[in-house]
Short mmCIF file of C-alpha atoms in Angstrom, two decimals:
data_model
loop_
_atom_site.label_atom_id
_atom_site.label_comp_id
_atom_site.label_asym_id
_atom_site.label_seq_id
_atom_site.Cartn_x
_atom_site.Cartn_y
_atom_site.Cartn_z
CA VAL A 1 -13.28 -3.85 -11.64
CA TRP A 2 -14.34 -0.86 -13.87
CA ILE A 3 -15.53 -1.28 -17.29
CA TYR A 4 -15.73 1.31 -19.69
CA SER A 5 -15.69 2.45 -23.41
CA THR A 6 -13.49 4.57 -25.32
CA PRO A 7 -14.15 6.21 -28.66
CA LYS A 8 -11.83 5.27 -31.81
CA ILE A 9 -9.67 8.31 -31.31
CA ALA A 10 -8.94 8.21 -27.50
CA LEU A 11 -6.43 9.48 -25.06
CA LYS A 12 -4.67 6.21 -23.63
CA ASP A 13 -2.08 7.79 -21.28
CA VAL A 14 -0.77 10.85 -19.92
CA THR A 15 2.50 11.52 -18.05
CA VAL A 16 3.55 14.56 -16.27
CA ARG A 17 6.44 15.84 -14.69
CA THR A 18 6.76 18.89 -12.54
CA SER A 19 9.56 21.50 -11.54
CA TYR A 20 9.87 25.04 -11.12
CA GLN A 21 12.00 28.01 -11.79
CA GLY A 22 11.73 31.10 -9.69
CA SER A 23 8.10 31.83 -9.23
CA ASP A 24 7.15 29.79 -12.37
CA GLY A 25 5.79 26.23 -12.39
CA LEU A 26 6.74 23.89 -15.08
CA ILE A 27 4.62 20.82 -16.17
CA ASN A 28 6.28 18.76 -18.71
CA TYR A 29 3.81 16.43 -20.23
CA SER A 30 3.45 13.57 -22.92
CA THR A 31 0.27 11.71 -23.91
CA LEU A 32 -0.30 8.62 -25.75
CA ILE A 33 -3.17 8.78 -28.39
CA GLU A 34 -4.90 5.93 -30.17
CA GLY A 35 -5.54 7.32 -33.63
CA ASN A 36 -4.79 10.70 -35.31
CA GLY A 37 -6.30 13.26 -33.00
CA GLU A 38 -5.15 16.87 -31.80
CA VAL A 39 -4.37 17.55 -28.42
CA SER A 40 -4.65 20.85 -26.07
CA VAL A 41 -4.15 20.99 -22.57
CA THR A 42 -5.71 23.47 -19.75
CA ILE A 43 -4.38 24.01 -16.38
CA ILE A 44 -6.90 25.23 -13.76
CA ASP A 45 -6.13 26.21 -10.25
CA GLU A 46 -8.18 25.42 -7.15
CA ASP A 47 -10.29 28.50 -7.73
CA GLY A 48 -11.55 27.23 -11.13
CA LYS A 49 -9.42 29.84 -12.94
CA VAL A 50 -7.48 28.92 -16.13
CA VAL A 51 -3.75 29.68 -15.26
CA ALA A 52 -2.11 28.31 -18.52
CA THR A 53 -2.93 26.47 -21.71
CA GLY A 54 -0.85 24.33 -24.24
CA SER A 55 -1.18 22.20 -27.45
CA GLY A 56 0.32 19.02 -28.89
CA ALA A 57 0.82 15.59 -27.56
CA ASN A 58 3.96 16.35 -25.80
CA GLY A 59 5.07 19.70 -24.36
CA GLU A 60 5.79 21.97 -21.53
CA ILE A 61 3.44 24.39 -19.89
CA LYS A 62 4.48 27.38 -17.53
CA ILE A 63 2.46 28.27 -14.59
CA PRO A 64 3.01 31.99 -13.44
CA ASN A 65 3.06 32.45 -9.72
CA VAL A 66 2.84 28.75 -9.01
CA LYS A 67 1.81 27.60 -5.73
CA LEU A 68 3.85 24.64 -4.85
CA TRP A 69 2.67 20.84 -3.55
CA GLN A 70 4.30 20.65 0.01
CA PRO A 71 4.09 18.15 2.49
CA GLY A 72 1.24 19.13 4.85
CA LYS A 73 0.18 21.92 2.61
CA ALA A 74 -0.84 20.41 -0.69
CA TYR A 75 -2.01 22.38 -3.52
CA LEU A 76 -3.52 20.74 -6.59
CA TYR A 77 -4.15 21.99 -10.23
CA LYS A 78 -6.44 20.20 -12.62
CA PHE A 79 -4.59 19.09 -15.69
CA GLU A 80 -7.05 18.82 -18.47
CA VAL A 81 -6.48 17.11 -21.66
CA ALA A 82 -8.79 17.32 -24.67
CA VAL A 83 -8.38 15.17 -27.87
CA SER A 84 -10.28 16.45 -31.00
CA GLU A 85 -10.79 15.31 -34.47
CA ASN A 86 -11.47 18.03 -37.12
CA GLY A 87 -12.07 20.65 -34.49
CA LYS A 88 -14.64 18.41 -32.54
CA GLN A 89 -13.67 17.13 -29.38
CA VAL A 90 -13.83 13.22 -29.08
CA ASP A 91 -12.22 12.46 -25.74
CA GLN A 92 -11.34 14.23 -22.59
CA TYR A 93 -9.60 13.36 -19.37
CA SER A 94 -8.58 15.40 -16.21
CA LEU A 95 -6.19 14.52 -13.38
CA ASN A 96 -4.90 16.50 -10.08
CA VAL A 97 -1.29 17.70 -10.55
CA GLY A 98 1.15 19.03 -7.62
CA VAL A 99 3.83 20.82 -8.87
CA ARG A 100 7.04 20.15 -6.95
CA THR A 101 10.46 18.37 -6.96
CA VAL A 102 12.27 15.64 -5.28
CA GLU A 103 15.93 15.23 -5.00
CA VAL A 104 18.64 13.10 -2.94
CA LYS A 105 21.79 15.18 -2.49
CA GLY A 106 24.32 13.93 -0.40
CA GLN A 107 22.86 12.59 3.06
CA GLU A 108 19.77 14.88 2.48
CA PHE A 109 16.29 14.17 0.78
CA LEU A 110 14.88 17.26 -0.60
CA ILE A 111 11.31 18.10 -1.45
CA ASN A 112 11.33 21.56 -3.41
CA GLY A 113 14.89 21.98 -2.50
CA GLU A 114 14.30 21.74 1.27
CA PRO A 115 15.44 19.18 3.54
CA PHE A 116 12.56 16.67 4.62
CA TYR A 117 12.36 14.49 7.30
CA PHE A 118 9.99 11.53 7.18
CA THR A 119 7.71 10.88 10.47
CA GLY A 120 4.86 8.49 10.16
CA PHE A 121 4.37 4.56 9.89
CA GLY A 122 4.30 1.20 7.78
CA MET A 123 0.82 0.56 7.30
CA HIS A 124 -1.62 -1.95 6.18
CA GLU A 125 -5.02 -2.07 4.81
CA ASP A 126 -6.30 -4.04 7.51
CA HIS A 127 -9.35 -3.12 9.84
CA VAL A 128 -11.15 -5.00 12.48
CA VAL A 129 -14.40 -5.00 10.92
CA LEU A 130 -13.40 -5.30 7.15
CA GLY A 131 -10.35 -7.45 7.71
CA LYS A 132 -7.78 -6.82 4.68
CA GLY A 133 -9.06 -4.34 2.07
CA HIS A 134 -10.02 -0.97 1.53
CA SER A 135 -12.85 1.36 2.82
CA ASN A 136 -13.32 4.76 2.21
CA GLN A 137 -14.74 5.43 5.50
CA PHE A 138 -11.84 3.78 7.18
CA LEU A 139 -9.58 5.55 4.96
CA VAL A 140 -10.76 9.00 6.40
CA ASN A 141 -10.70 7.72 9.85
CA ASP A 142 -7.10 6.55 9.37
CA PHE A 143 -5.89 10.08 7.90
CA GLU A 144 -7.43 11.82 10.55
CA LEU A 145 -5.25 9.88 13.14
CA LEU A 146 -2.20 10.58 11.04
CA LYS A 147 -3.03 14.12 11.11
CA TRP A 148 -3.59 13.99 14.96
CA VAL A 149 -0.41 12.30 15.51
CA GLY A 150 1.48 14.45 13.56
CA ALA A 151 2.67 12.13 10.86
CA ASN A 152 3.72 13.26 7.70
CA SER A 153 4.46 10.15 5.67
CA PHE A 154 3.80 6.32 5.23
CA ARG A 155 4.84 3.35 3.39
CA THR A 156 2.36 1.34 1.34
CA SER A 157 3.80 -1.89 3.25
CA HIS A 158 3.94 -4.25 1.35
CA TYR A 159 1.97 -3.86 -1.46
CA PRO A 160 0.45 -1.00 -3.53
CA TYR A 161 -2.84 0.47 -1.88
CA ALA A 162 -6.06 1.41 -3.14
CA GLU A 163 -5.94 4.43 -5.67
CA GLU A 164 -8.29 6.27 -3.38
CA VAL A 165 -5.51 6.22 -0.80
CA MET A 166 -3.11 7.70 -3.30
CA ASP A 167 -5.35 10.22 -4.28
CA TYR A 168 -6.33 11.17 -0.82
CA ALA A 169 -2.80 11.76 0.20
CA ASP A 170 -2.28 14.18 -2.80
CA ARG A 171 -5.08 16.14 -1.42
CA HIS A 172 -3.92 16.25 1.96
CA GLY A 173 -0.54 16.59 1.81
CA PHE A 174 0.92 13.15 2.80
CA VAL A 175 4.27 11.85 1.38
CA ILE A 176 4.38 8.04 0.36
CA ILE A 177 6.72 5.39 -0.16
CA ASP A 178 5.32 3.28 -2.87
CA GLU A 179 6.21 -0.32 -2.55
CA THR A 180 5.98 -3.30 -4.74
CA ALA A 181 4.48 -6.62 -3.45
CA ALA A 182 7.89 -7.97 -3.55
CA VAL A 183 7.88 -9.53 0.29
CA GLY A 184 9.18 -12.62 1.43
CA LEU A 185 12.01 -13.28 -1.22
CA ASN A 186 13.92 -14.52 1.52
CA MET A 187 14.27 -18.35 1.93
CA SER A 188 16.70 -17.76 4.80
CA MET A 189 14.08 -16.16 6.92
CA ALA A 190 11.31 -18.71 5.92
CA GLY A 191 13.48 -21.79 7.19
CA GLY A 192 15.79 -20.29 9.72
CA VAL A 193 13.19 -18.41 11.76
CA PHE A 194 9.77 -19.82 11.39
CA GLY A 195 11.27 -23.54 10.95
CA GLY A 196 11.66 -25.89 8.32
CA THR A 197 14.32 -26.53 5.51
CA VAL A 198 16.46 -23.92 4.54
CA LYS A 199 16.91 -23.47 0.92
CA PRO A 200 18.86 -20.78 -0.96
CA THR A 201 16.77 -17.87 -1.93
CA PHE A 202 17.97 -17.78 -5.84
CA GLY A 203 17.98 -20.80 -7.52
CA PRO A 204 16.17 -22.75 -10.17
CA ASP A 205 13.30 -23.96 -8.00
CA THR A 206 13.12 -20.55 -5.59
CA CYS A 207 13.85 -17.07 -6.94
CA ASN A 208 14.53 -17.44 -10.53
CA ASP A 209 14.45 -15.77 -13.85
CA ALA A 210 10.50 -16.23 -13.75
CA THR A 211 10.56 -14.28 -10.44
CA GLN A 212 12.93 -11.68 -11.75
CA ALA A 213 10.64 -11.05 -14.62
CA GLU A 214 7.43 -10.71 -12.47
CA LEU A 215 9.25 -8.33 -10.20
CA LEU A 216 9.85 -6.21 -13.14
CA LYS A 217 6.46 -6.51 -14.17
CA SER A 218 5.15 -5.17 -11.14
CA ILE A 219 7.43 -2.11 -11.34
CA ARG A 220 6.25 -1.28 -14.49
CA GLU A 221 2.59 -1.61 -13.12
CA LEU A 222 3.30 0.34 -10.03
CA ILE A 223 5.09 3.17 -11.64
CA GLN A 224 2.57 3.24 -14.71
CA ARG A 225 -0.21 3.66 -12.17
CA ASP A 226 1.11 6.26 -9.45
CA LYS A 227 3.68 8.13 -11.50
CA ASN A 228 1.41 11.27 -11.49
CA HIS A 229 0.77 11.42 -7.98
CA PRO A 230 2.75 14.17 -6.17
CA SER A 231 2.27 12.51 -2.74
CA VAL A 232 4.77 9.46 -4.00
CA VAL A 233 8.36 10.52 -3.38
CA MET A 234 10.16 7.04 -3.94
CA TRP A 235 9.68 4.00 -5.07
CA SER A 236 10.47 0.93 -2.84
CA ILE A 237 11.46 -2.25 -4.76
CA THR A 238 11.14 -4.89 -2.14
CA ASN A 239 10.73 -5.52 1.45
CA GLU A 240 13.19 -7.61 3.58
CA ALA A 241 14.57 -9.57 0.60
CA ASP A 242 17.53 -11.76 0.87
CA THR A 243 20.32 -9.53 0.02
CA ILE A 244 23.05 -11.21 1.39
CA PRO A 245 24.15 -13.87 -1.32
CA ASP A 246 26.22 -12.58 -4.43
CA ALA A 247 23.14 -13.41 -6.49
CA SER A 248 21.33 -10.97 -5.06
CA TYR A 249 23.10 -8.11 -6.77
CA GLU A 250 22.19 -9.51 -10.43
CA PHE A 251 18.89 -10.43 -9.39
CA PHE A 252 18.11 -6.86 -8.16
CA LYS A 253 20.07 -4.63 -10.18
CA PRO A 254 17.59 -4.67 -13.29
CA ALA A 255 14.86 -3.54 -10.82
CA PHE A 256 16.83 -0.59 -9.46
CA ASP A 257 17.71 0.48 -13.22
CA LEU A 258 14.26 -0.04 -14.34
CA THR A 259 12.59 2.49 -11.79
CA HIS A 260 15.28 5.21 -13.19
CA GLU A 261 14.58 4.26 -16.93
CA LEU A 262 10.90 4.61 -16.21
CA ASP A 263 10.90 7.60 -13.47
CA PRO A 264 14.15 9.56 -13.48
CA THR A 265 12.31 12.26 -11.40
CA ARG A 266 12.10 9.89 -8.00
CA PRO A 267 14.72 8.10 -6.16
CA ASN A 268 14.69 4.32 -5.22
CA THR A 269 14.92 2.32 -2.40
CA TYR A 270 14.57 -1.09 -1.00
CA ILE A 271 13.84 -2.14 2.55
CA ASN A 272 16.73 -3.84 4.20
CA VAL A 273 16.29 -6.78 6.75
CA MET A 274 18.05 -6.60 9.90
CA PHE A 275 20.24 -9.90 9.14
CA ALA A 276 21.52 -8.08 6.09
CA THR A 277 24.04 -6.12 8.02
CA ILE A 278 26.21 -3.51 6.30
CA ASP A 279 29.28 -5.85 5.89
CA LYS A 280 26.81 -8.48 4.10
CA CYS A 281 24.45 -6.64 2.26
CA LYS A 282 25.38 -6.54 -1.45
CA VAL A 283 22.28 -4.28 -2.78
CA ALA A 284 22.63 -1.33 -0.73
CA PRO A 285 25.15 0.44 -3.46
CA LEU A 286 22.20 0.21 -5.90
CA ALA A 287 19.84 2.21 -3.57
CA ASP A 288 19.36 6.17 -3.76
CA VAL A 289 18.17 6.07 -0.23
CA ILE A 290 18.76 3.26 2.55
CA CYS A 291 15.87 1.99 4.21
CA LEU A 292 16.58 0.10 7.34
CA ASN A 293 14.13 -2.25 9.18
CA ARG A 294 15.50 -2.37 12.77
CA TYR A 295 14.27 -4.29 16.25
CA TRP A 296 17.14 -3.54 18.62
CA GLY A 297 15.22 -4.14 21.84
CA TRP A 298 12.71 -6.59 20.52
CA TYR A 299 14.03 -9.48 18.51
CA VAL A 300 17.54 -8.45 19.61
CA ASP A 301 18.70 -7.41 22.98
CA HIS A 302 14.89 -8.41 23.98
CA TYR A 303 14.26 -6.45 26.92
CA ASP A 304 17.79 -4.94 27.38
CA LEU A 305 17.16 -1.15 25.85
CA GLU A 306 20.69 -0.22 27.10
CA SER A 307 22.64 -2.73 25.04
CA ALA A 308 19.99 -2.02 22.46
CA GLU A 309 20.56 1.58 22.47
CA ARG A 310 24.47 0.93 22.34
CA HIS A 311 24.26 -1.46 19.37
CA LEU A 312 21.66 0.68 17.34
CA ASP A 313 24.09 3.59 17.57
CA ALA A 314 26.89 1.69 16.61
CA GLU A 315 25.35 0.30 13.33
CA MET A 316 23.85 3.54 12.40
CA SER A 317 27.36 5.07 12.45
CA LEU A 318 28.47 2.12 10.22
CA TRP A 319 25.80 2.91 7.49
CA GLU A 320 26.25 6.66 8.03
CA ASN A 321 29.88 6.45 7.37
CA LYS A 322 29.97 4.10 4.47
CA TYR A 323 27.43 5.34 2.14
CA ASN A 324 26.94 9.00 1.74
CA LYS A 325 23.11 8.45 1.34
CA PRO A 326 19.94 9.41 3.35
CA ILE A 327 18.74 6.54 5.75
CA VAL A 328 15.11 6.15 6.48
CA ILE A 329 14.04 3.91 9.40
CA THR A 330 11.10 2.15 7.82
CA GLU A 331 10.36 -0.26 10.73
CA TYR A 332 11.22 -0.15 14.41
CA GLY A 333 8.57 -1.37 16.89
CA ALA A 334 7.65 -3.74 19.95
CA ASP A 335 4.57 -5.76 20.37
CA THR A 336 2.25 -4.14 22.86
CA LEU A 337 -0.81 -5.18 24.41
CA VAL A 338 -3.72 -2.70 24.59
CA GLY A 339 -3.93 -2.04 28.58
CA GLY A 340 -0.83 -4.25 29.38
CA HIS A 341 0.95 -2.25 32.31
CA SER A 342 3.99 -3.18 34.44
CA VAL A 343 5.88 -1.29 37.07
CA HIS A 344 8.93 -3.13 35.80
CA LYS A 345 8.24 -2.07 32.13
CA LEU A 346 8.05 -5.52 30.92
CA PRO A 347 8.04 -6.51 27.19
CA TRP A 348 4.31 -6.30 25.85
CA SER A 349 3.49 -3.47 28.25
CA GLU A 350 2.69 -0.30 27.06
CA GLU A 351 5.41 1.45 29.12
CA TYR A 352 7.92 -0.91 27.58
CA GLN A 353 6.82 0.28 24.17
CA TYR A 354 7.22 4.13 25.16
CA ASP A 355 10.42 3.62 26.49
CA PHE A 356 11.63 1.57 23.41
CA LEU A 357 10.55 4.19 21.06
CA GLU A 358 12.34 7.07 23.23
CA MET A 359 15.28 4.91 22.99
CA HIS A 360 15.11 4.85 19.10
CA HIS A 361 14.61 8.66 18.94
CA ARG A 362 17.53 9.73 21.07
CA VAL A 363 19.73 7.65 18.54
CA PHE A 364 18.00 8.90 15.41
CA ASP A 365 18.61 12.56 16.50
CA LYS A 366 22.43 11.82 16.84
CA HIS A 367 22.84 10.72 13.22
CA PRO A 368 22.51 13.44 10.30
CA ALA A 369 22.26 10.61 7.71
CA ILE A 370 18.99 9.35 9.28
CA VAL A 371 16.27 11.58 7.46
CA GLY A 372 13.08 9.61 8.73
CA GLU A 373 11.30 7.36 11.21
CA GLN A 374 8.52 5.39 10.37
CA ILE A 375 7.37 2.94 13.17
CA TRP A 376 6.18 -0.57 12.84
CA ASN A 377 3.11 -0.19 12.78
CA PHE A 378 0.22 2.58 12.48
CA ALA A 379 -2.07 -0.18 14.19
CA ASP A 380 -2.36 -3.57 15.17
CA PHE A 381 -3.32 -6.10 12.24
CA GLN A 382 -4.23 -9.51 12.11
CA THR A 383 -1.62 -12.19 10.77
CA LYS A 384 -1.71 -15.75 10.24
CA PRO A 385 -2.06 -17.93 13.52
CA GLY A 386 1.23 -18.97 14.91
CA ILE A 387 3.38 -19.11 17.89
CA PHE A 388 5.07 -15.89 17.18
CA ARG A 389 1.91 -14.00 17.10
CA VAL A 390 -0.91 -13.58 19.75
CA LEU A 391 -4.03 -12.77 17.90
CA GLY A 392 -2.01 -10.59 15.32
CA ASN A 393 0.64 -8.37 15.43
CA LYS A 394 0.52 -6.14 18.32
CA LYS A 395 3.37 -3.36 17.16
CA GLY A 396 0.71 -0.89 16.53
CA VAL A 397 0.88 2.61 18.07
CA PHE A 398 -3.03 2.31 17.95
CA SER A 399 -4.87 -0.76 18.47
CA ARG A 400 -6.73 -2.71 15.67
CA ASP A 401 -9.78 -0.71 16.31
CA ARG A 402 -7.89 2.52 16.06
CA GLN A 403 -7.45 3.32 19.80
CA PRO A 404 -4.15 5.24 20.96
CA LYS A 405 -1.82 3.26 23.06
CA ALA A 406 0.51 5.48 25.36
CA ALA A 407 3.07 5.62 22.74
CA ALA A 408 0.70 7.42 20.31
CA HIS A 409 0.96 10.38 22.61
CA LEU A 410 4.63 10.09 22.77
CA VAL A 411 5.12 10.21 19.07
CA ARG A 412 2.45 13.00 18.83
CA ALA A 413 4.53 15.17 21.26
CA ARG A 414 7.60 14.45 18.95
CA TRP A 415 6.19 14.94 15.60
CA ASN A 416 3.90 18.01 16.14
CA LYS A 417 6.88 19.47 17.43
CA ILE A 418 9.40 18.79 14.88
CA GLY A 419 7.18 18.94 11.63
CA ASN A 420 8.93 18.33 8.19
CA ARG A 421 12.28 18.96 9.79
CA LYS A 422 14.94 17.08 11.37
CA PRO A 423 15.37 17.49 15.11
CA LYS A 424 18.39 19.37 16.00
CA LYS A 425 20.81 17.34 18.45
#
């Protein structure tokens, strides 16, 4: 918790939206001032040189010969806002700004007008020493491993991460799918998979008007906090919610609409659970990008990768043909014990995880609409004790203490080769 004081005339908020025309960068900004003050803006490049100025509470500033923020090649300008009263400065704030554009066009996800292919992970703020929480030291270590393995992106599964994470991603050129904490809005999974009475997900005693209001509040807070980060390219509304009932459409539609209202510059998405197949999911038409969590070969077709490959391939064709939208596979993975080996490549062995991921990559490369792969998970993490987890979730490509499994070398070879572009078939 940070406690701070402000002057009577103070800057309360600033929003920046960036684009470019030819070699000129454009920063459209708006500020919220408490009291009657005059606003001036200064743009400073990474060499400390003033490259543009402006005045007024709202406006657009042009940066000649702009250097764009790009995945893996971040460039940040310092955006300084000064508030004055009668010619005397009374408040000042600066933030890092990366000039870049994001767009969905047909089945492509474009950053700066170029097709982008997501490689990386779903992650957790979880560490073997710290537990669940943030540490700047662990942050640096994790990002170095992301660089080593060739990842260019991650999803903040399943909650907003510490602001230090977002700042670090800005500086190091990582791309983020930014997610609310709306995980578990699915009573069918809670009852049907883990035992107990199955209740309807949407109803007066489950996900109701108050739940919906809380979701909308969370979206407002998330976008308000992270709207100026160039690393954030997409808003994720919910993870693995129950999108099968007819009621799910009316429940989630205001959330999709709100993201566009608050931020028309970024696409939105939701994370589709495997049970919500293409013929059942009611929410998919609302999303700009389809994000799928799929576990063919693990929870379904367990230890049968030949069948899993056929089923995954067939399902991807259905999604690709029905919706002319980009598809990101936001989860796929197999639990793997560190040092577990088997000549028969049995599940839980490092050999099975290796072949499991390799099979998925073959399928992904066949489908033009698939624009990204994010493995579940970056590293093993602790979970609530239960019969479904052996001392936690073991789907990490790295162990909980951040040592590589065999699969880490597989994805390192693949991702360092393809970079930010989809592999050619």
